[in-house]
mmCIF file of C-alpha atoms and ligand atoms in Angstrom:
data_model
loop_
_atom_site.group_PDB
_atom_site.id
_atom_site.type_symbol
_atom_site.label_atom_id
_atom_site.label_comp_id
_atom_site.label_asym_id
_atom_site.label_seq_id
_atom_site.Cartn_x
_atom_site.Cartn_y
_atom_site.Cartn_z
ATOM 1 C CA UNK A 1 0.000 0.000 0.000
ATOM 2 C CA UNK A 2 1.413 3.367 -1.009
ATOM 3 C CA UNK A 3 0.464 6.613 0.655
ATOM 4 C CA UNK A 4 0.027 9.738 -1.461
ATOM 5 C CA UNK A 5 0.163 13.025 0.447
ATOM 6 C CA UNK A 6 -1.534 16.079 -0.990
ATOM 7 C CA UNK A 7 -0.316 19.412 0.361
ATOM 8 C CA UNK A 8 -2.567 22.438 -0.113
ATOM 9 C CA UNK A 9 -1.420 25.888 1.043
ATOM 10 C CA UNK A 10 -4.406 28.091 1.916
ATOM 11 C CA UNK A 11 -4.478 31.823 2.516
ATOM 12 C CA UNK A 12 -7.949 33.360 2.741
ATOM 13 C CA UNK A 13 -9.491 30.636 0.622
ATOM 14 C CA UNK A 14 -12.949 30.369 2.195
ATOM 15 C CA UNK A 15 -14.658 30.853 -1.173
ATOM 16 C CA UNK A 16 -12.966 27.871 -2.786
ATOM 17 C CA UNK A 17 -12.255 25.554 0.126
ATOM 18 C CA UNK A 18 -15.348 23.346 -0.027
ATOM 19 C CA UNK A 19 -15.089 22.882 -3.779
ATOM 20 C CA UNK A 20 -11.360 22.175 -3.614
ATOM 21 C CA UNK A 21 -11.891 19.510 -0.975
ATOM 22 C CA UNK A 22 -14.764 18.013 -2.972
ATOM 23 C CA UNK A 23 -12.799 17.812 -6.215
ATOM 24 C CA UNK A 24 -9.663 16.475 -4.561
ATOM 25 C CA UNK A 25 -11.526 13.652 -2.801
ATOM 26 C CA UNK A 26 -13.493 12.944 -5.966
ATOM 27 C CA UNK A 27 -10.257 12.529 -7.910
ATOM 28 C CA UNK A 28 -8.383 10.619 -5.226
ATOM 29 C CA UNK A 29 -11.198 8.176 -4.562
ATOM 30 C CA UNK A 30 -10.723 7.150 -8.182
ATOM 31 C CA UNK A 31 -7.374 5.633 -7.204
ATOM 32 C CA UNK A 32 -7.082 1.854 -6.937
ATOM 33 C CA UNK A 33 -7.960 1.244 -3.262
ATOM 34 C CA UNK A 34 -5.902 -1.933 -3.064
ATOM 35 C CA UNK A 35 -2.756 -0.038 -4.065
ATOM 36 C CA UNK A 36 -3.079 3.492 -2.768
ATOM 37 C CA UNK A 37 -4.192 5.417 0.245
ATOM 38 C CA UNK A 38 -4.043 9.187 0.538
ATOM 39 C CA UNK A 39 -3.915 12.056 3.022
ATOM 40 C CA UNK A 40 -4.713 15.705 2.387
ATOM 41 C CA UNK A 41 -2.839 18.312 4.419
ATOM 42 C CA UNK A 42 -4.279 21.804 4.373
ATOM 43 C CA UNK A 43 -1.838 24.431 5.579
ATOM 44 C CA UNK A 44 -3.601 27.522 6.854
ATOM 45 C CA UNK A 45 -1.123 30.315 6.224
ATOM 46 C CA UNK A 46 -2.502 32.836 8.727
ATOM 47 C CA UNK A 47 -5.792 33.414 6.905
ATOM 48 C CA UNK A 48 -7.905 36.277 8.170
ATOM 49 C CA UNK A 49 -11.182 34.734 7.048
ATOM 50 C CA UNK A 50 -12.942 31.505 8.069
ATOM 51 C CA UNK A 51 -10.546 29.148 6.269
ATOM 52 C CA UNK A 52 -9.316 27.641 9.547
ATOM 53 C CA UNK A 53 -12.861 26.774 10.706
ATOM 54 C CA UNK A 54 -13.515 25.111 7.367
ATOM 55 C CA UNK A 55 -10.326 23.074 7.745
ATOM 56 C CA UNK A 56 -11.257 22.074 11.307
ATOM 57 C CA UNK A 57 -14.715 20.908 10.229
ATOM 58 C CA UNK A 58 -13.210 19.025 7.338
ATOM 59 C CA UNK A 59 -10.715 17.223 9.609
ATOM 60 C CA UNK A 60 -13.595 16.178 11.907
ATOM 61 C CA UNK A 61 -15.582 14.760 9.011
ATOM 62 C CA UNK A 62 -12.765 12.983 7.147
ATOM 63 C CA UNK A 63 -9.943 11.077 8.845
ATOM 64 C CA UNK A 64 -7.754 11.420 5.765
ATOM 65 C CA UNK A 65 -7.656 15.199 6.153
ATOM 66 C CA UNK A 66 -5.150 16.999 8.362
ATOM 67 C CA UNK A 67 -4.563 20.633 9.105
ATOM 68 C CA UNK A 68 -1.582 22.767 9.991
ATOM 69 C CA UNK A 69 -2.412 26.160 11.400
ATOM 70 C CA UNK A 70 0.334 28.781 11.193
ATOM 71 C CA UNK A 71 0.683 31.430 13.895
ATOM 72 C CA UNK A 72 0.664 34.100 11.179
ATOM 73 C CA UNK A 73 1.066 34.504 7.425
ATOM 74 C CA UNK A 74 4.458 33.138 6.410
ATOM 75 C CA UNK A 75 3.922 33.033 2.666
ATOM 76 C CA UNK A 76 3.145 30.442 0.025
ATOM 77 C CA UNK A 77 6.630 28.929 -0.285
ATOM 78 C CA UNK A 78 6.935 28.406 3.470
ATOM 79 C CA UNK A 79 3.416 26.956 3.691
ATOM 80 C CA UNK A 80 4.347 24.382 1.052
ATOM 81 C CA UNK A 81 7.467 23.484 3.029
ATOM 82 C CA UNK A 82 5.519 23.007 6.266
ATOM 83 C CA UNK A 83 3.059 20.689 4.549
ATOM 84 C CA UNK A 84 5.870 18.640 3.037
ATOM 85 C CA UNK A 85 7.697 18.529 6.399
ATOM 86 C CA UNK A 86 4.649 16.996 8.021
ATOM 87 C CA UNK A 87 3.497 14.547 5.371
ATOM 88 C CA UNK A 88 4.150 10.822 5.532
ATOM 89 C CA UNK A 89 3.502 9.862 1.930
ATOM 90 C CA UNK A 90 5.633 7.717 -0.354
ATOM 91 C CA UNK A 91 4.925 10.534 -2.764
ATOM 92 C CA UNK A 92 3.775 14.086 -2.089
ATOM 93 C CA UNK A 93 1.828 16.392 -4.383
ATOM 94 C CA UNK A 94 1.694 20.160 -3.911
ATOM 95 C CA UNK A 95 -1.379 21.827 -5.352
ATOM 96 C CA UNK A 96 -2.864 25.339 -5.078
ATOM 97 C CA UNK A 97 -6.123 25.751 -3.205
ATOM 98 C CA UNK A 98 -7.824 27.742 -5.950
ATOM 99 C CA UNK A 99 -8.307 24.878 -8.463
ATOM 100 C CA UNK A 100 -6.136 26.574 -11.074
ATOM 101 C CA UNK A 101 -4.248 23.302 -11.066
ATOM 102 C CA UNK A 102 -6.907 20.734 -11.984
ATOM 103 C CA UNK A 103 -6.826 17.770 -9.540
ATOM 104 C CA UNK A 104 -7.247 15.110 -12.271
ATOM 105 C CA UNK A 105 -3.669 15.865 -13.383
ATOM 106 C CA UNK A 106 -2.531 14.190 -10.134
ATOM 107 C CA UNK A 107 -3.593 10.853 -11.620
ATOM 108 C CA UNK A 108 -1.307 11.389 -14.615
ATOM 109 C CA UNK A 109 1.500 12.370 -12.262
ATOM 110 C CA UNK A 110 1.038 9.140 -10.327
ATOM 111 C CA UNK A 111 1.272 7.181 -13.591
ATOM 112 C CA UNK A 112 4.610 8.827 -14.371
ATOM 113 C CA UNK A 113 5.729 8.150 -10.804
ATOM 114 C CA UNK A 114 4.921 4.469 -11.251
ATOM 115 C CA UNK A 115 6.927 4.586 -14.463
ATOM 116 C CA UNK A 116 9.965 5.463 -12.360
ATOM 117 C CA UNK A 117 10.234 9.250 -12.309
ATOM 118 C CA UNK A 118 11.106 10.945 -9.022
ATOM 119 C CA UNK A 119 9.780 14.428 -9.707
ATOM 120 C CA UNK A 120 6.851 15.127 -12.000
ATOM 121 C CA UNK A 121 5.934 18.769 -12.424
ATOM 122 C CA UNK A 122 2.887 20.238 -14.057
ATOM 123 C CA UNK A 123 3.707 22.252 -17.152
ATOM 124 C CA UNK A 124 1.200 24.889 -18.149
ATOM 125 C CA UNK A 125 0.075 24.586 -21.725
ATOM 126 C CA UNK A 126 -2.454 27.359 -21.503
ATOM 127 C CA UNK A 127 -3.417 29.762 -18.747
ATOM 128 C CA UNK A 128 -6.989 30.896 -18.681
ATOM 129 C CA UNK A 129 -8.238 33.942 -16.809
ATOM 130 C CA UNK A 130 -4.825 35.371 -16.041
ATOM 131 C CA UNK A 131 -4.094 39.053 -16.598
ATOM 132 C CA UNK A 132 -1.920 39.943 -19.600
ATOM 133 C CA UNK A 133 0.504 41.519 -17.156
ATOM 134 C CA UNK A 134 0.905 38.284 -15.192
ATOM 135 C CA UNK A 135 1.305 36.208 -18.363
ATOM 136 C CA UNK A 136 4.020 38.431 -19.796
ATOM 137 C CA UNK A 137 5.942 38.911 -16.558
ATOM 138 C CA UNK A 138 5.801 35.175 -15.825
ATOM 139 C CA UNK A 139 6.916 34.222 -19.344
ATOM 140 C CA UNK A 140 9.937 36.492 -19.416
ATOM 141 C CA UNK A 141 10.770 36.013 -15.788
ATOM 142 C CA UNK A 142 11.358 32.267 -16.154
ATOM 143 C CA UNK A 143 13.507 32.753 -19.225
ATOM 144 C CA UNK A 144 15.459 35.509 -17.483
ATOM 145 C CA UNK A 145 16.121 33.520 -14.308
ATOM 146 C CA UNK A 146 17.246 30.571 -16.408
ATOM 147 C CA UNK A 147 19.800 32.776 -18.157
ATOM 148 C CA UNK A 148 21.087 34.103 -14.850
ATOM 149 C CA UNK A 149 21.326 30.936 -12.808
ATOM 150 C CA UNK A 150 23.295 27.778 -13.245
ATOM 151 C CA UNK A 151 20.405 25.412 -12.525
ATOM 152 C CA UNK A 152 18.067 24.577 -15.349
ATOM 153 C CA UNK A 153 14.605 25.485 -14.208
ATOM 154 C CA UNK A 154 11.766 24.108 -16.278
ATOM 155 C CA UNK A 155 9.810 26.828 -18.083
ATOM 156 C CA UNK A 156 6.113 27.526 -17.486
ATOM 157 C CA UNK A 157 5.806 25.593 -14.252
ATOM 158 C CA UNK A 158 4.628 26.542 -10.808
ATOM 159 C CA UNK A 159 4.638 24.582 -7.607
ATOM 160 C CA UNK A 160 2.160 21.966 -8.802
ATOM 161 C CA UNK A 161 4.220 18.784 -8.718
ATOM 162 C CA UNK A 162 4.624 15.274 -7.376
ATOM 163 C CA UNK A 163 7.778 14.289 -5.556
ATOM 164 C CA UNK A 164 8.900 10.817 -4.654
ATOM 165 C CA UNK A 165 9.967 10.280 -1.033
ATOM 166 C CA UNK A 166 13.647 10.034 -2.056
ATOM 167 C CA UNK A 167 13.605 13.430 -3.767
ATOM 168 C CA UNK A 168 11.378 14.918 -1.080
ATOM 169 C CA UNK A 169 13.752 13.948 1.739
ATOM 170 C CA UNK A 170 16.614 15.615 -0.093
ATOM 171 C CA UNK A 171 14.533 18.718 -0.716
ATOM 172 C CA UNK A 172 13.622 18.909 2.973
ATOM 173 C CA UNK A 173 17.276 18.978 3.965
ATOM 174 C CA UNK A 174 17.459 22.502 2.529
ATOM 175 C CA UNK A 175 16.432 24.773 5.360
ATOM 176 C CA UNK A 176 17.109 28.166 3.792
ATOM 177 C CA UNK A 177 14.834 31.010 4.844
ATOM 178 C CA UNK A 178 14.505 32.655 1.430
ATOM 179 C CA UNK A 179 12.867 29.911 -0.546
ATOM 180 C CA UNK A 180 12.086 29.567 -4.204
ATOM 181 C CA UNK A 181 10.730 26.045 -4.094
ATOM 182 C CA UNK A 182 10.591 25.311 -7.821
ATOM 183 C CA UNK A 183 14.228 26.313 -8.212
ATOM 184 C CA UNK A 184 15.283 24.230 -5.227
ATOM 185 C CA UNK A 185 13.520 21.174 -6.627
ATOM 186 C CA UNK A 186 15.235 21.689 -9.983
ATOM 187 C CA UNK A 187 18.543 21.989 -8.144
ATOM 188 C CA UNK A 188 18.321 18.582 -6.435
ATOM 189 C CA UNK A 189 18.230 16.793 -9.766
ATOM 190 C CA UNK A 190 16.868 13.205 -9.829
ATOM 191 C CA UNK A 191 14.737 11.874 -12.639
ATOM 192 C CA UNK A 192 12.427 14.708 -13.523
ATOM 193 C CA UNK A 193 9.675 14.875 -16.072
ATOM 194 C CA UNK A 194 6.476 16.812 -16.662
ATOM 195 C CA UNK A 195 2.849 16.381 -17.531
ATOM 196 C CA UNK A 196 1.178 19.123 -19.529
ATOM 197 C CA UNK A 197 -2.110 20.668 -18.481
ATOM 198 C CA UNK A 198 -4.266 23.666 -19.189
ATOM 199 C CA UNK A 199 -4.254 26.021 -16.269
ATOM 200 C CA UNK A 200 -7.769 27.033 -15.431
ATOM 201 C CA UNK A 201 -8.875 30.312 -13.976
ATOM 202 C CA UNK A 202 -9.309 30.665 -10.255
ATOM 203 C CA UNK A 203 -12.500 28.918 -9.140
ATOM 204 C CA UNK A 204 -13.484 31.735 -6.771
ATOM 205 C CA UNK A 205 -11.976 34.483 -4.679
ATOM 206 C CA UNK A 206 -9.113 36.674 -5.808
ATOM 207 C CA UNK A 207 -5.378 36.215 -6.212
ATOM 208 C CA UNK A 208 -3.339 36.059 -3.003
ATOM 209 C CA UNK A 209 -0.248 37.145 -4.919
ATOM 210 C CA UNK A 210 -0.349 40.921 -5.179
ATOM 211 C CA UNK A 211 2.491 42.654 -7.033
ATOM 212 C CA UNK A 212 4.458 43.053 -3.792
ATOM 213 C CA UNK A 213 4.536 39.291 -3.162
ATOM 214 C CA UNK A 214 5.356 38.624 -6.829
ATOM 215 C CA UNK A 215 8.345 40.955 -6.602
ATOM 216 C CA UNK A 216 9.524 39.328 -3.388
ATOM 217 C CA UNK A 217 9.305 35.866 -4.947
ATOM 218 C CA UNK A 218 11.136 37.060 -8.039
ATOM 219 C CA UNK A 219 13.973 38.653 -6.075
ATOM 220 C CA UNK A 220 14.292 35.557 -3.868
ATOM 221 C CA UNK A 221 14.543 33.502 -7.028
ATOM 222 C CA UNK A 222 17.216 35.670 -8.604
ATOM 223 C CA UNK A 223 19.282 36.335 -5.515
ATOM 224 C CA UNK A 224 19.249 32.785 -4.185
ATOM 225 C CA UNK A 225 20.067 31.167 -7.502
ATOM 226 C CA UNK A 226 22.516 33.563 -9.038
ATOM 227 C CA UNK A 227 25.515 35.730 -8.285
ATOM 228 C CA UNK A 228 25.179 37.475 -11.633
ATOM 229 C CA UNK A 229 23.910 40.746 -10.096
ATOM 230 C CA UNK A 230 27.117 40.872 -8.049
ATOM 231 C CA UNK A 231 29.148 40.258 -11.186
ATOM 232 C CA UNK A 232 27.263 43.028 -12.974
ATOM 233 C CA UNK A 233 28.020 45.302 -9.999
ATOM 234 C CA UNK A 234 31.709 44.511 -10.273
ATOM 235 C CA UNK A 235 31.643 45.060 -14.022
ATOM 236 C CA UNK A 236 29.903 48.418 -13.701
ATOM 237 C CA UNK A 237 32.407 49.424 -11.025
ATOM 238 C CA UNK A 238 35.252 48.450 -13.315
ATOM 239 C CA UNK A 239 33.802 50.419 -16.219
ATOM 240 C CA UNK A 240 33.337 53.593 -14.146
ATOM 241 C CA UNK A 241 36.882 53.271 -12.846
ATOM 242 C CA UNK A 242 38.137 53.354 -16.412
ATOM 243 C CA UNK A 243 36.031 56.430 -17.171
ATOM 244 C CA UNK A 244 37.228 58.089 -13.946
ATOM 245 C CA UNK A 245 40.821 57.302 -14.875
ATOM 246 C CA UNK A 246 40.417 58.963 -18.254
ATOM 247 C CA UNK A 247 38.806 61.924 -16.469
ATOM 248 C CA UNK A 248 41.801 62.256 -14.154
ATOM 249 C CA UNK A 249 44.197 62.311 -17.067
ATOM 250 C CA UNK A 250 42.050 64.821 -18.875
ATOM 251 C CA UNK A 251 41.896 67.248 -15.924
ATOM 252 C CA UNK A 252 45.603 66.899 -15.258
ATOM 253 C CA UNK A 253 46.335 67.604 -18.890
ATOM 254 C CA UNK A 254 44.054 70.677 -18.877
ATOM 255 C CA UNK A 255 45.652 71.934 -15.673
ATOM 256 C CA UNK A 256 49.232 71.477 -16.689
ATOM 257 C CA UNK A 257 49.331 72.121 -20.389
ATOM 258 C CA UNK A 258 46.482 74.535 -21.169
ATOM 259 C CA UNK A 259 45.056 77.794 -19.888
ATOM 260 C CA UNK A 260 41.448 76.546 -19.655
ATOM 261 C CA UNK A 261 41.551 74.797 -16.349
ATOM 262 C CA UNK A 262 38.689 76.680 -14.573
ATOM 263 C CA UNK A 263 36.175 75.460 -17.070
ATOM 264 C CA UNK A 264 34.692 72.024 -17.030
ATOM 265 C CA UNK A 265 32.076 72.515 -14.330
ATOM 266 C CA UNK A 266 29.465 70.598 -16.358
ATOM 267 C CA UNK A 267 31.737 67.650 -16.785
ATOM 268 C CA UNK A 268 32.519 67.735 -13.077
ATOM 269 C CA UNK A 269 28.844 67.718 -12.073
ATOM 270 C CA UNK A 270 27.993 64.953 -14.519
ATOM 271 C CA UNK A 271 30.789 62.734 -13.352
ATOM 272 C CA UNK A 272 30.027 63.262 -9.663
ATOM 273 C CA UNK A 273 26.351 62.484 -10.168
ATOM 274 C CA UNK A 274 27.057 59.550 -12.444
ATOM 275 C CA UNK A 275 29.595 57.953 -10.182
ATOM 276 C CA UNK A 276 27.470 58.655 -7.102
ATOM 277 C CA UNK A 277 24.483 56.996 -8.766
ATOM 278 C CA UNK A 278 26.464 53.956 -9.774
ATOM 279 C CA UNK A 279 27.944 53.578 -6.297
ATOM 280 C CA UNK A 280 24.482 53.650 -4.743
ATOM 281 C CA UNK A 281 23.200 51.123 -7.259
ATOM 282 C CA UNK A 282 26.045 48.739 -6.628
ATOM 283 C CA UNK A 283 25.702 49.190 -2.867
ATOM 284 C CA UNK A 284 22.020 48.403 -3.216
ATOM 285 C CA UNK A 285 22.758 45.131 -5.000
ATOM 286 C CA UNK A 286 25.308 44.173 -2.374
ATOM 287 C CA UNK A 287 22.833 45.234 0.324
ATOM 288 C CA UNK A 288 20.234 42.805 -1.052
ATOM 289 C CA UNK A 289 22.662 39.941 -0.612
ATOM 290 C CA UNK A 290 23.856 41.123 2.797
ATOM 291 C CA UNK A 291 20.249 41.409 3.970
ATOM 292 C CA UNK A 292 19.615 37.836 2.937
ATOM 293 C CA UNK A 293 22.814 36.647 4.586
ATOM 294 C CA UNK A 294 21.606 38.344 7.762
ATOM 295 C CA UNK A 295 18.228 36.669 7.436
ATOM 296 C CA UNK A 296 19.791 33.247 6.952
ATOM 297 C CA UNK A 297 22.340 33.619 9.716
ATOM 298 C CA UNK A 298 19.691 34.197 12.355
ATOM 299 C CA UNK A 299 18.693 30.571 11.825
ATOM 300 C CA UNK A 300 15.134 31.199 12.861
ATOM 301 C CA UNK A 301 12.645 28.391 12.400
ATOM 302 C CA UNK A 302 11.048 28.685 8.960
ATOM 303 C CA UNK A 303 7.552 28.843 10.397
ATOM 304 C CA UNK A 304 5.645 28.749 13.669
ATOM 305 C CA UNK A 305 2.773 26.315 13.941
ATOM 306 C CA UNK A 306 -0.041 27.381 16.227
ATOM 307 C CA UNK A 307 -1.731 23.992 16.130
ATOM 308 C CA UNK A 308 -1.727 20.746 14.216
ATOM 309 C CA UNK A 309 -5.126 19.247 13.618
ATOM 310 C CA UNK A 310 -5.925 15.601 13.011
ATOM 311 C CA UNK A 311 -2.351 14.291 12.984
ATOM 312 C CA UNK A 312 -2.970 11.841 15.846
ATOM 313 C CA UNK A 313 -5.664 9.735 14.189
HETATM 314 N N1 UDP B 1 -0.943 31.335 -0.631
HETATM 315 C C1 UDP B 1 -0.439 31.126 0.652
HETATM 316 N N2 UDP B 1 0.130 32.180 1.323
HETATM 317 C C2 UDP B 1 0.245 33.426 0.766
HETATM 318 C C3 UDP B 1 -0.231 33.617 -0.558
HETATM 319 C C4 UDP B 1 -0.826 32.555 -1.225
HETATM 320 O O1 UDP B 1 -0.509 30.022 1.179
HETATM 321 O O2 UDP B 1 0.771 34.316 1.422
HETATM 322 C C5 UDP B 1 -1.562 30.201 -1.355
HETATM 323 C C6 UDP B 1 -2.949 30.459 -1.892
HETATM 324 O O3 UDP B 1 -3.936 30.174 -0.934
HETATM 325 C C7 UDP B 1 -3.015 29.501 -3.070
HETATM 326 C C8 UDP B 1 -1.581 29.478 -3.558
HETATM 327 O O4 UDP B 1 -0.773 29.949 -2.479
HETATM 328 O O5 UDP B 1 -3.377 28.194 -2.675
HETATM 329 C C9 UDP B 1 -1.357 30.319 -4.799
HETATM 330 O O6 UDP B 1 -1.876 31.602 -4.586
HETATM 331 P P1 UDP B 1 -2.764 32.334 -5.688
HETATM 332 O O7 UDP B 1 -3.623 31.352 -6.390
HETATM 333 O O8 UDP B 1 -3.478 33.476 -5.033
HETATM 334 O O9 UDP B 1 -1.637 32.894 -6.649
HETATM 335 P P2 UDP B 1 -1.752 33.077 -8.240
HETATM 336 O O10 UDP B 1 -2.305 31.794 -8.786
HETATM 337 O O11 UDP B 1 -2.667 34.223 -8.440
HETATM 338 O O12 UDP B 1 -0.355 33.332 -8.653
HETATM 339 MG MG1 MG B 2 -3.930 30.853 -8.224
#
């Protein structure tokens, strides 16, 4: 008997919760009962609505359902990690609560798992009901991050994926605070493949990824998978040094060999402003890394669980 764990991060998902639970159980009860059992772990990521009550009721009604209740909102990537930390499955599937990732795809993932793959990620063929802005930023972002980093991250994927226990245990050894889960999974290697699916639009409710969270995820992705920004900073510094060097020669020449040495105020202002701007930019890039080093070095727990529901039955 193999256990499949389904991990569902939930942040203010009261509008979709019942339907998500219904569709997940509908799909999973289609599994061969002699071969598979399943558990569903809902991680309540500090929701401010009634999501936690819905999870509690669900746990009471269905022994296969478990709940993890965070002490506050820790973010999607951390919620995923907590669910994976606490699951017991021989394979674990991460799926969004909003039904954008259709549950039936899990069955195809399990087929690929049985065929011997360790990580099977969902690859989006089409994305319905997504703003043009999100589509374009997502498309170019994944190509950009692939150029910058040395790990090959699959294009057009999110966090919808199945992981075999072997791969999962390796993934869980990575305890970094700034997490970009899909990059980390790509980094561990193993036998990876994908199943294609059409991403549907959100069943109900609104996106829990406002621009601010998107930007944070994107900068975590870039800064934790690439030192290229630091290299660019060095390069820019090098280039300005050359320009400054030429400037020094020029002013010395004007001072020593010509009569026009009081002029040149414009050039002076431009170079001060330019160099000042570049220094601040480069300091900012370095600051981003230093800030993350500081965050990592504190070695805080990744998340605080207020209570765990249904794990003892
Ligand atoms: N989510 C979360 N914590 C957050 C933000 C989002 O657990 O701080 C969950 C959310 O409930 C959903 C998933 O992460 O299950 C993806 O969020 P959403 O669908 O809003 O993002 P989008 O699909 O719009 O990128
Ligand atoms: Mg969504």
